[in-house]
PDB file of C-alpha atoms in Angstrom:
ATOM      1  CA  UNK A   1     -13.583 -11.846  14.954  1.00 43.00           C
ATOM      2  CA  UNK A   2     -13.606 -15.518  15.820  1.00 49.00           C
ATOM      3  CA  UNK A   3     -12.068 -16.697  19.123  1.00 64.00           C
ATOM      4  CA  UNK A   4      -8.617 -18.186  18.644  1.00 66.00           C
ATOM      5  CA  UNK A   5      -8.659 -21.990  19.201  1.00 76.00           C
ATOM      6  CA  UNK A   6      -7.117 -23.055  22.483  1.00 73.00           C
ATOM      7  CA  UNK A   7      -4.317 -25.005  20.900  1.00 81.00           C
ATOM      8  CA  UNK A   8      -3.135 -21.918  18.884  1.00 83.00           C
ATOM      9  CA  UNK A   9      -3.195 -19.858  22.164  1.00 84.00           C
ATOM     10  CA  UNK A  10      -0.783 -22.513  23.553  1.00 90.00           C
ATOM     11  CA  UNK A  11       1.384 -22.406  20.580  1.00 91.00           C
ATOM     12  CA  UNK A  12       1.487 -18.571  20.797  1.00 89.00           C
ATOM     13  CA  UNK A  13       2.691 -18.783  24.413  1.00 93.00           C
ATOM     14  CA  UNK A  14       5.291 -21.360  23.512  1.00 95.00           C
ATOM     15  CA  UNK A  15       6.391 -18.970  20.680  1.00 94.00           C
ATOM     16  CA  UNK A  16       6.684 -16.058  23.151  1.00 94.00           C
ATOM     17  CA  UNK A  17       8.675 -18.278  25.473  1.00 96.00           C
ATOM     18  CA  UNK A  18      11.127 -19.394  22.756  1.00 97.00           C
ATOM     19  CA  UNK A  19      11.326 -15.783  21.401  1.00 96.00           C
ATOM     20  CA  UNK A  20      12.142 -14.266  24.812  1.00 96.00           C
ATOM     21  CA  UNK A  21      14.763 -16.998  25.534  1.00 97.00           C
ATOM     22  CA  UNK A  22      16.564 -16.160  22.246  1.00 97.00           C
ATOM     23  CA  UNK A  23      16.447 -12.452  23.104  1.00 96.00           C
ATOM     24  CA  UNK A  24      17.761 -13.058  26.619  1.00 96.00           C
ATOM     25  CA  UNK A  25      20.612 -15.267  25.202  1.00 96.00           C
ATOM     26  CA  UNK A  26      21.499 -12.580  22.707  1.00 96.00           C
ATOM     27  CA  UNK A  27      21.692  -9.960  25.463  1.00 96.00           C
ATOM     28  CA  UNK A  28      23.632 -12.026  27.952  1.00 95.00           C
ATOM     29  CA  UNK A  29      25.933 -13.628  25.452  1.00 94.00           C
ATOM     30  CA  UNK A  30      26.761 -10.983  22.886  1.00 95.00           C
ATOM     31  CA  UNK A  31      25.222  -7.518  23.731  1.00 94.00           C
ATOM     32  CA  UNK A  32      25.876  -6.930  27.521  1.00 93.00           C
ATOM     33  CA  UNK A  33      29.293  -8.498  27.841  1.00 93.00           C
ATOM     34  CA  UNK A  34      30.620  -6.150  25.182  1.00 92.00           C
ATOM     35  CA  UNK A  35      28.827  -3.105  26.665  1.00 90.00           C
ATOM     36  CA  UNK A  36      26.558  -2.369  23.704  1.00 93.00           C
ATOM     37  CA  UNK A  37      23.377  -0.432  24.464  1.00 92.00           C
ATOM     38  CA  UNK A  38      21.247  -0.738  21.276  1.00 91.00           C
ATOM     39  CA  UNK A  39      18.458   1.589  22.471  1.00 86.00           C
ATOM     40  CA  UNK A  40      15.183   1.000  24.494  1.00 87.00           C
ATOM     41  CA  UNK A  41      14.759  -0.397  27.955  1.00 90.00           C
ATOM     42  CA  UNK A  42      17.356  -3.095  27.382  1.00 90.00           C
ATOM     43  CA  UNK A  43      20.003  -0.490  26.594  1.00 91.00           C
ATOM     44  CA  UNK A  44      19.047   1.502  29.708  1.00 93.00           C
ATOM     45  CA  UNK A  45      19.367  -1.794  31.696  1.00 92.00           C
ATOM     46  CA  UNK A  46      22.818  -2.484  30.425  1.00 92.00           C
ATOM     47  CA  UNK A  47      24.049   1.069  31.237  1.00 93.00           C
ATOM     48  CA  UNK A  48      22.438   0.933  34.699  1.00 92.00           C
ATOM     49  CA  UNK A  49      24.197  -2.452  35.338  1.00 91.00           C
ATOM     50  CA  UNK A  50      27.562  -0.927  34.352  1.00 89.00           C
ATOM     51  CA  UNK A  51      27.095   2.244  36.380  1.00 90.00           C
ATOM     52  CA  UNK A  52      26.083   0.354  39.511  1.00 91.00           C
ATOM     53  CA  UNK A  53      28.849  -2.203  39.017  1.00 88.00           C
ATOM     54  CA  UNK A  54      26.354  -5.039  38.641  1.00 84.00           C
ATOM     55  CA  UNK A  55      24.312  -4.047  41.703  1.00 90.00           C
ATOM     56  CA  UNK A  56      21.170  -3.476  39.525  1.00 92.00           C
ATOM     57  CA  UNK A  57      20.952  -6.208  36.947  1.00 92.00           C
ATOM     58  CA  UNK A  58      19.209  -5.780  33.490  1.00 92.00           C
ATOM     59  CA  UNK A  59      16.296  -8.081  34.336  1.00 93.00           C
ATOM     60  CA  UNK A  60      15.500  -5.876  37.336  1.00 94.00           C
ATOM     61  CA  UNK A  61      15.675  -2.683  35.419  1.00 92.00           C
ATOM     62  CA  UNK A  62      13.359  -4.244  32.761  1.00 91.00           C
ATOM     63  CA  UNK A  63      10.755  -5.003  35.439  1.00 93.00           C
ATOM     64  CA  UNK A  64      11.090  -1.730  37.170  1.00 93.00           C
ATOM     65  CA  UNK A  65      10.413   0.044  33.859  1.00 91.00           C
ATOM     66  CA  UNK A  66       8.088  -2.267  32.000  1.00 90.00           C
ATOM     67  CA  UNK A  67       5.752  -3.187  34.761  1.00 91.00           C
ATOM     68  CA  UNK A  68       4.614   0.369  35.524  1.00 89.00           C
ATOM     69  CA  UNK A  69       4.326   1.106  31.841  1.00 86.00           C
ATOM     70  CA  UNK A  70       2.148  -1.960  31.387  1.00 86.00           C
ATOM     71  CA  UNK A  71      -0.175  -1.026  34.234  1.00 86.00           C
ATOM     72  CA  UNK A  72      -0.423   2.578  32.836  1.00 83.00           C
ATOM     73  CA  UNK A  73      -1.119   1.106  29.415  1.00 78.00           C
ATOM     74  CA  UNK A  74      -3.988  -0.928  30.688  1.00 80.00           C
ATOM     75  CA  UNK A  75      -5.649   2.145  31.972  1.00 79.00           C
ATOM     76  CA  UNK A  76      -4.868   4.361  29.060  1.00 76.00           C
ATOM     77  CA  UNK A  77      -5.165   2.023  26.105  1.00 68.00           C
ATOM     78  CA  UNK A  78      -7.187  -0.733  27.492  1.00 67.00           C
ATOM     79  CA  UNK A  79      -7.408  -4.377  26.275  1.00 65.00           C
ATOM     80  CA  UNK A  80      -4.674  -3.729  23.680  1.00 57.00           C
ATOM     81  CA  UNK A  81      -2.186  -4.471  26.315  1.00 62.00           C
ATOM     82  CA  UNK A  82      -3.156  -8.059  26.919  1.00 76.00           C
ATOM     83  CA  UNK A  83      -1.909 -10.918  28.926  1.00 85.00           C
ATOM     84  CA  UNK A  84       0.607 -11.813  26.174  1.00 86.00           C
ATOM     85  CA  UNK A  85       2.451  -8.518  26.619  1.00 86.00           C
ATOM     86  CA  UNK A  86       2.688  -9.054  30.354  1.00 89.00           C
ATOM     87  CA  UNK A  87       3.842 -12.696  29.835  1.00 92.00           C
ATOM     88  CA  UNK A  88       6.523 -11.425  27.435  1.00 92.00           C
ATOM     89  CA  UNK A  89       7.820  -8.926  29.883  1.00 92.00           C
ATOM     90  CA  UNK A  90       8.062 -11.401  32.661  1.00 94.00           C
ATOM     91  CA  UNK A  91       9.628 -14.161  30.546  1.00 95.00           C
ATOM     92  CA  UNK A  92      12.299 -11.907  29.137  1.00 94.00           C
ATOM     93  CA  UNK A  93      13.271 -10.727  32.660  1.00 94.00           C
ATOM     94  CA  UNK A  94      13.113 -14.347  33.899  1.00 96.00           C
ATOM     95  CA  UNK A  95      15.529 -15.526  31.249  1.00 96.00           C
ATOM     96  CA  UNK A  96      17.867 -12.601  31.681  1.00 95.00           C
ATOM     97  CA  UNK A  97      17.964 -13.534  35.392  1.00 95.00           C
ATOM     98  CA  UNK A  98      18.754 -17.246  34.912  1.00 96.00           C
ATOM     99  CA  UNK A  99      21.129 -17.016  31.889  1.00 94.00           C
ATOM    100  CA  UNK A 100      24.665 -16.210  33.099  1.00 92.00           C
ATOM    101  CA  UNK A 101      26.590 -13.392  31.380  1.00 89.00           C
ATOM    102  CA  UNK A 102      29.125 -14.945  29.076  1.00 90.00           C
ATOM    103  CA  UNK A 103      31.405 -13.644  26.322  1.00 87.00           C
ATOM    104  CA  UNK A 104      30.327 -15.647  23.231  1.00 88.00           C
ATOM    105  CA  UNK A 105      32.924 -13.584  21.322  1.00 90.00           C
ATOM    106  CA  UNK A 106      35.171 -10.706  22.147  1.00 87.00           C
ATOM    107  CA  UNK A 107      35.052  -9.493  18.543  1.00 93.00           C
ATOM    108  CA  UNK A 108      33.003  -6.290  18.605  1.00 94.00           C
ATOM    109  CA  UNK A 109      31.849  -6.646  14.970  1.00 95.00           C
ATOM    110  CA  UNK A 110      30.846 -10.345  15.408  1.00 95.00           C
ATOM    111  CA  UNK A 111      29.039  -9.603  18.679  1.00 95.00           C
ATOM    112  CA  UNK A 112      27.088  -6.664  17.144  1.00 96.00           C
ATOM    113  CA  UNK A 113      25.986  -8.640  14.070  1.00 97.00           C
ATOM    114  CA  UNK A 114      25.137 -11.927  15.843  1.00 97.00           C
ATOM    115  CA  UNK A 115      23.755 -10.258  18.847  1.00 96.00           C
ATOM    116  CA  UNK A 116      21.451  -8.087  16.618  1.00 95.00           C
ATOM    117  CA  UNK A 117      20.452 -10.938  14.541  1.00 96.00           C
ATOM    118  CA  UNK A 118      19.421 -13.113  17.503  1.00 96.00           C
ATOM    119  CA  UNK A 119      17.622 -10.095  19.138  1.00 94.00           C
ATOM    120  CA  UNK A 120      15.686  -9.757  15.804  1.00 92.00           C
ATOM    121  CA  UNK A 121      14.936 -13.451  15.529  1.00 95.00           C
ATOM    122  CA  UNK A 122      13.638 -13.577  19.107  1.00 94.00           C
ATOM    123  CA  UNK A 123      11.691 -10.458  18.719  1.00 90.00           C
ATOM    124  CA  UNK A 124      10.172 -11.553  15.428  1.00 89.00           C
ATOM    125  CA  UNK A 125       9.044 -14.898  16.973  1.00 92.00           C
ATOM    126  CA  UNK A 126       7.479 -12.948  19.900  1.00 90.00           C
ATOM    127  CA  UNK A 127       5.674 -10.524  17.453  1.00 86.00           C
ATOM    128  CA  UNK A 128       4.526 -13.436  15.220  1.00 84.00           C
ATOM    129  CA  UNK A 129       3.076 -15.023  18.362  1.00 86.00           C
ATOM    130  CA  UNK A 130       0.993 -12.010  19.130  1.00 81.00           C
ATOM    131  CA  UNK A 131       3.070 -10.707  22.002  1.00 83.00           C
ATOM    132  CA  UNK A 132       5.502  -7.904  22.820  1.00 83.00           C
ATOM    133  CA  UNK A 133       8.217  -7.562  25.388  1.00 85.00           C
ATOM    134  CA  UNK A 134       7.304  -4.063  26.635  1.00 80.00           C
ATOM    135  CA  UNK A 135       9.827  -1.328  26.398  1.00 78.00           C
ATOM    136  CA  UNK A 136       9.504   1.824  24.382  1.00 76.00           C
ATOM    137  CA  UNK A 137       6.748   0.204  22.389  1.00 72.00           C
ATOM    138  CA  UNK A 138       4.349   0.601  25.422  1.00 75.00           C
ATOM    139  CA  UNK A 139       5.218   4.253  26.000  1.00 76.00           C
ATOM    140  CA  UNK A 140       4.871   4.986  22.254  1.00 72.00           C
ATOM    141  CA  UNK A 141       1.432   3.474  21.969  1.00 69.00           C
ATOM    142  CA  UNK A 142       0.205   5.291  25.205  1.00 73.00           C
ATOM    143  CA  UNK A 143       1.428   8.671  23.876  1.00 73.00           C
ATOM    144  CA  UNK A 144      -0.256   8.024  20.528  1.00 68.00           C
ATOM    145  CA  UNK A 145      -3.466   7.253  22.358  1.00 69.00           C
ATOM    146  CA  UNK A 146      -3.385  10.545  24.315  1.00 71.00           C
ATOM    147  CA  UNK A 147      -1.874  12.547  21.360  1.00 71.00           C
ATOM    148  CA  UNK A 148      -3.220  10.970  18.098  1.00 68.00           C
ATOM    149  CA  UNK A 149      -1.068  13.168  15.934  1.00 70.00           C
ATOM    150  CA  UNK A 150       2.167  12.041  17.758  1.00 63.00           C
ATOM    151  CA  UNK A 151       4.538   9.919  15.686  1.00 64.00           C
ATOM    152  CA  UNK A 152       5.391   6.705  17.485  1.00 65.00           C
ATOM    153  CA  UNK A 153       8.254   5.945  15.171  1.00 67.00           C
ATOM    154  CA  UNK A 154       9.930   9.342  15.842  1.00 73.00           C
ATOM    155  CA  UNK A 155       9.587   8.899  19.585  1.00 75.00           C
ATOM    156  CA  UNK A 156      11.010   5.517  19.581  1.00 76.00           C
ATOM    157  CA  UNK A 157      13.994   6.626  17.274  1.00 81.00           C
ATOM    158  CA  UNK A 158      14.669   9.531  19.692  1.00 83.00           C
ATOM    159  CA  UNK A 159      14.729   7.221  22.620  1.00 84.00           C
ATOM    160  CA  UNK A 160      17.000   4.729  20.869  1.00 86.00           C
ATOM    161  CA  UNK A 161      19.313   7.476  19.735  1.00 89.00           C
ATOM    162  CA  UNK A 162      19.537   9.046  23.225  1.00 90.00           C
ATOM    163  CA  UNK A 163      20.309   5.695  24.853  1.00 91.00           C
ATOM    164  CA  UNK A 164      23.056   4.861  22.226  1.00 92.00           C
ATOM    165  CA  UNK A 165      24.721   8.301  22.657  1.00 92.00           C
ATOM    166  CA  UNK A 166      24.661   7.920  26.388  1.00 92.00           C
ATOM    167  CA  UNK A 167      26.342   4.555  26.079  1.00 90.00           C
ATOM    168  CA  UNK A 168      29.390   6.330  24.740  1.00 89.00           C
ATOM    169  CA  UNK A 169      29.591   8.527  27.749  1.00 90.00           C
ATOM    170  CA  UNK A 170      29.012   5.717  30.176  1.00 89.00           C
ATOM    171  CA  UNK A 171      31.658   3.399  28.571  1.00 86.00           C
ATOM    172  CA  UNK A 172      34.030   6.364  27.735  1.00 87.00           C
ATOM    173  CA  UNK A 173      34.568   4.517  24.468  1.00 89.00           C
ATOM    174  CA  UNK A 174      33.426   5.946  21.089  1.00 89.00           C
ATOM    175  CA  UNK A 175      33.267   2.513  19.528  1.00 92.00           C
ATOM    176  CA  UNK A 176      30.431   1.306  21.881  1.00 93.00           C
ATOM    177  CA  UNK A 177      27.746   3.541  20.443  1.00 93.00           C
ATOM    178  CA  UNK A 178      28.938   2.858  16.831  1.00 95.00           C
ATOM    179  CA  UNK A 179      28.719  -0.905  17.370  1.00 95.00           C
ATOM    180  CA  UNK A 180      25.316  -0.391  19.252  1.00 94.00           C
ATOM    181  CA  UNK A 181      24.023   1.247  15.934  1.00 95.00           C
ATOM    182  CA  UNK A 182      25.073  -1.794  14.040  1.00 95.00           C
ATOM    183  CA  UNK A 183      23.335  -4.023  16.522  1.00 94.00           C
ATOM    184  CA  UNK A 184      20.146  -2.039  16.313  1.00 92.00           C
ATOM    185  CA  UNK A 185      20.161  -1.984  12.562  1.00 93.00           C
ATOM    186  CA  UNK A 186      20.658  -5.814  12.240  1.00 94.00           C
ATOM    187  CA  UNK A 187      17.851  -6.301  14.816  1.00 92.00           C
ATOM    188  CA  UNK A 188      15.478  -4.167  12.888  1.00 88.00           C
ATOM    189  CA  UNK A 189      16.319  -5.816   9.632  1.00 88.00           C
ATOM    190  CA  UNK A 190      15.946  -9.413  10.969  1.00 91.00           C
ATOM    191  CA  UNK A 191      12.542  -8.394  12.533  1.00 87.00           C
ATOM    192  CA  UNK A 192      11.541  -7.153   9.058  1.00 81.00           C
ATOM    193  CA  UNK A 193      12.381 -10.407   7.572  1.00 82.00           C
ATOM    194  CA  UNK A 194      10.524 -12.416  10.261  1.00 82.00           C
ATOM    195  CA  UNK A 195       7.388 -10.346   9.911  1.00 76.00           C
ATOM    196  CA  UNK A 196       7.394  -9.623   6.113  1.00 68.00           C
ATOM    197  CA  UNK A 197       9.334 -12.647   4.855  1.00 67.00           C
ATOM    198  CA  UNK A 198      12.495 -13.049   2.918  1.00 65.00           C
ATOM    199  CA  UNK A 199      11.549 -12.876  -0.716  1.00 64.00           C
ATOM    200  CA  UNK A 200      13.539 -12.852  -3.882  1.00 69.00           C
ATOM    201  CA  UNK A 201      10.532 -12.076  -5.993  1.00 80.00           C
ATOM    202  CA  UNK A 202      10.337  -9.054  -8.350  1.00 88.00           C
ATOM    203  CA  UNK A 203       7.339  -7.101  -9.652  1.00 92.00           C
ATOM    204  CA  UNK A 204       7.559  -5.972 -13.355  1.00 95.00           C
ATOM    205  CA  UNK A 205       5.519  -2.940 -14.648  1.00 96.00           C
ATOM    206  CA  UNK A 206       5.749  -3.093 -18.462  1.00 96.00           C
ATOM    207  CA  UNK A 207       4.309  -0.504 -20.872  1.00 95.00           C
ATOM    208  CA  UNK A 208       4.111  -1.769 -24.373  1.00 92.00           C
ATOM    209  CA  UNK A 209       1.947  -1.424 -27.489  1.00 90.00           C
ATOM    210  CA  UNK A 210       1.865  -5.296 -27.630  1.00 92.00           C
ATOM    211  CA  UNK A 211       0.473  -5.989 -24.234  1.00 92.00           C
ATOM    212  CA  UNK A 212      -2.025  -8.734 -25.342  1.00 93.00           C
ATOM    213  CA  UNK A 213       0.704 -10.838 -27.114  1.00 94.00           C
ATOM    214  CA  UNK A 214       3.188 -10.190 -24.223  1.00 94.00           C
ATOM    215  CA  UNK A 215       0.627 -11.136 -21.604  1.00 93.00           C
ATOM    216  CA  UNK A 216      -0.224 -14.411 -23.405  1.00 93.00           C
ATOM    217  CA  UNK A 217       3.372 -15.352 -23.785  1.00 93.00           C
ATOM    218  CA  UNK A 218       4.033 -14.628 -19.982  1.00 93.00           C
ATOM    219  CA  UNK A 219       1.040 -16.716 -19.145  1.00 91.00           C
ATOM    220  CA  UNK A 220       1.941 -19.578 -21.231  1.00 90.00           C
ATOM    221  CA  UNK A 221       5.738 -19.729 -20.971  1.00 89.00           C
ATOM    222  CA  UNK A 222       6.165 -18.639 -17.333  1.00 87.00           C
ATOM    223  CA  UNK A 223       2.807 -19.751 -16.017  1.00 84.00           C
ATOM    224  CA  UNK A 224       2.481 -16.476 -14.126  1.00 87.00           C
ATOM    225  CA  UNK A 225      -0.622 -14.499 -13.763  1.00 89.00           C
ATOM    226  CA  UNK A 226      -0.784 -11.148 -15.578  1.00 93.00           C
ATOM    227  CA  UNK A 227      -2.755  -8.023 -14.758  1.00 93.00           C
ATOM    228  CA  UNK A 228      -3.310  -5.276 -17.181  1.00 94.00           C
ATOM    229  CA  UNK A 229      -3.692  -1.743 -15.714  1.00 94.00           C
ATOM    230  CA  UNK A 230      -4.933   1.235 -17.576  1.00 93.00           C
ATOM    231  CA  UNK A 231      -2.692   4.277 -17.824  1.00 92.00           C
ATOM    232  CA  UNK A 232      -2.262   7.519 -19.823  1.00 89.00           C
ATOM    233  CA  UNK A 233       0.891   9.115 -21.061  1.00 86.00           C
ATOM    234  CA  UNK A 234       0.983  12.559 -19.612  1.00 86.00           C
ATOM    235  CA  UNK A 235       2.960  14.125 -22.581  1.00 83.00           C
ATOM    236  CA  UNK A 236       1.166  12.320 -25.335  1.00 84.00           C
ATOM    237  CA  UNK A 237      -2.254  12.037 -23.764  1.00 87.00           C
ATOM    238  CA  UNK A 238      -2.544   8.455 -25.289  1.00 89.00           C
ATOM    239  CA  UNK A 239      -4.047   5.615 -23.294  1.00 90.00           C
ATOM    240  CA  UNK A 240      -1.658   2.829 -22.541  1.00 91.00           C
ATOM    241  CA  UNK A 241      -1.809  -0.603 -21.195  1.00 93.00           C
ATOM    242  CA  UNK A 242       0.512  -1.470 -18.200  1.00 95.00           C
ATOM    243  CA  UNK A 243       1.283  -5.142 -17.562  1.00 96.00           C
ATOM    244  CA  UNK A 244       1.815  -6.068 -13.912  1.00 96.00           C
ATOM    245  CA  UNK A 245       3.438  -9.404 -13.219  1.00 93.00           C
ATOM    246  CA  UNK A 246       5.252 -10.881 -10.175  1.00 91.00           C
ATOM    247  CA  UNK A 247       7.919 -13.401 -10.883  1.00 89.00           C
ATOM    248  CA  UNK A 248      10.507 -15.493  -8.826  1.00 81.00           C
ATOM    249  CA  UNK A 249      14.230 -14.791  -9.061  1.00 77.00           C
ATOM    250  CA  UNK A 250      14.848 -17.649 -11.489  1.00 75.00           C
ATOM    251  CA  UNK A 251      12.216 -16.168 -13.949  1.00 86.00           C
ATOM    252  CA  UNK A 252      13.527 -12.680 -14.089  1.00 88.00           C
ATOM    253  CA  UNK A 253      15.890 -13.242 -17.054  1.00 86.00           C
ATOM    254  CA  UNK A 254      13.249 -15.258 -18.894  1.00 90.00           C
ATOM    255  CA  UNK A 255      10.694 -12.472 -18.471  1.00 92.00           C
ATOM    256  CA  UNK A 256      13.140  -9.888 -19.849  1.00 93.00           C
ATOM    257  CA  UNK A 257      13.830 -12.091 -22.926  1.00 92.00           C
ATOM    258  CA  UNK A 258      10.053 -12.432 -23.564  1.00 93.00           C
ATOM    259  CA  UNK A 259       9.575  -8.698 -23.324  1.00 94.00           C
ATOM    260  CA  UNK A 260      12.556  -7.970 -25.613  1.00 93.00           C
ATOM    261  CA  UNK A 261      11.485 -10.462 -28.095  1.00 93.00           C
ATOM    262  CA  UNK A 262       8.069  -8.902 -28.582  1.00 94.00           C
ATOM    263  CA  UNK A 263       8.836  -5.249 -28.119  1.00 93.00           C
ATOM    264  CA  UNK A 264      12.459  -4.062 -27.655  1.00 92.00           C
ATOM    265  CA  UNK A 265      11.140  -0.456 -27.029  1.00 92.00           C
ATOM    266  CA  UNK A 266       8.966  -1.524 -24.100  1.00 93.00           C
ATOM    267  CA  UNK A 267       9.333   0.552 -20.979  1.00 94.00           C
ATOM    268  CA  UNK A 268       9.981  -1.614 -17.889  1.00 94.00           C
ATOM    269  CA  UNK A 269      10.053  -0.874 -14.147  1.00 95.00           C
ATOM    270  CA  UNK A 270      11.424  -3.646 -11.958  1.00 92.00           C
ATOM    271  CA  UNK A 271      10.971  -3.528  -8.256  1.00 90.00           C
ATOM    272  CA  UNK A 272      11.749  -5.713  -5.160  1.00 84.00           C
ATOM    273  CA  UNK A 273       8.782  -7.364  -3.397  1.00 82.00           C
ATOM    274  CA  UNK A 274       8.953  -8.141   0.380  1.00 73.00           C
ATOM    275  CA  UNK A 275       6.338 -10.859   0.134  1.00 74.00           C
ATOM    276  CA  UNK A 276       4.000 -12.283  -2.335  1.00 76.00           C
ATOM    277  CA  UNK A 277       0.996 -14.353  -1.121  1.00 75.00           C
ATOM    278  CA  UNK A 278      -1.344 -16.317  -3.412  1.00 72.00           C
ATOM    279  CA  UNK A 279      -1.345 -18.758  -6.214  1.00 65.00           C
ATOM    280  CA  UNK A 280       2.043 -19.702  -7.526  1.00 64.00           C
ATOM    281  CA  UNK A 281       3.895 -18.113  -4.480  1.00 65.00           C
ATOM    282  CA  UNK A 282       3.321 -18.525  -0.746  1.00 64.00           C
ATOM    283  CA  UNK A 283      -0.100 -19.598   0.638  1.00 66.00           C
ATOM    284  CA  UNK A 284      -2.130 -16.771   2.076  1.00 66.00           C
ATOM    285  CA  UNK A 285      -2.407 -17.735   5.670  1.00 64.00           C
ATOM    286  CA  UNK A 286      -2.995 -15.775   8.839  1.00 61.00           C
ATOM    287  CA  UNK A 287      -1.848 -17.794  11.948  1.00 56.00           C
TER     288      UNK A 287
END
């Protein structure tokens, strides 16, 4: 693999800095003031701050947990835990230290939605910049290294669930864990959008006896590429052509009209696409 140009490395560190700042702002402005604990090390830090009446701040809890995990990860996993991970850990803790705790809103629902959205946005920027901010990700990767059959996702889900449940006991308020779940859900969805993209494209799988005519019409009228797959009907045993075509949201109705005009008995499967890369859609680039 080629070395990353120096300017891209600088841009990556700028991205991690911006991402961790947004995460810290989400925590100090929306999540911590309302007592939410949406899993992970951040959730543990918020509960620790509450239990100690502010004596142990979130940024300190983050460092006390993440730094030992990082050091252990370097020995267990190796270079996978690079400088960017360490930088992400330090910067998130630094920003949580300098940003004061302020109630951006006292509305629990607004706080959980916007706090989660900002957390997801910041995390997504960090991930796209090639970094992480430590936490349960580090523990999960280490466990997977030592126990290859261990499911990282299950482990992280268990940790998040445990932290969220504990937040209810710490706050003595049933609403806190419920809103923490909303925060975590929104965070995950925004991260998905940041990494996979927000796409309104659809994939059409069309089974028809008139695949040649249909493919030509799609190509000429919609200017979309068409791929013909080979299939076989299990019941009939007959070979069938399956047209695969990706279209934008504005072309969905037009494609349906084309199919219906040629073969009203066609069998169609329409599915959502997270992202389409290539000609006619988004350029295929790895930054």
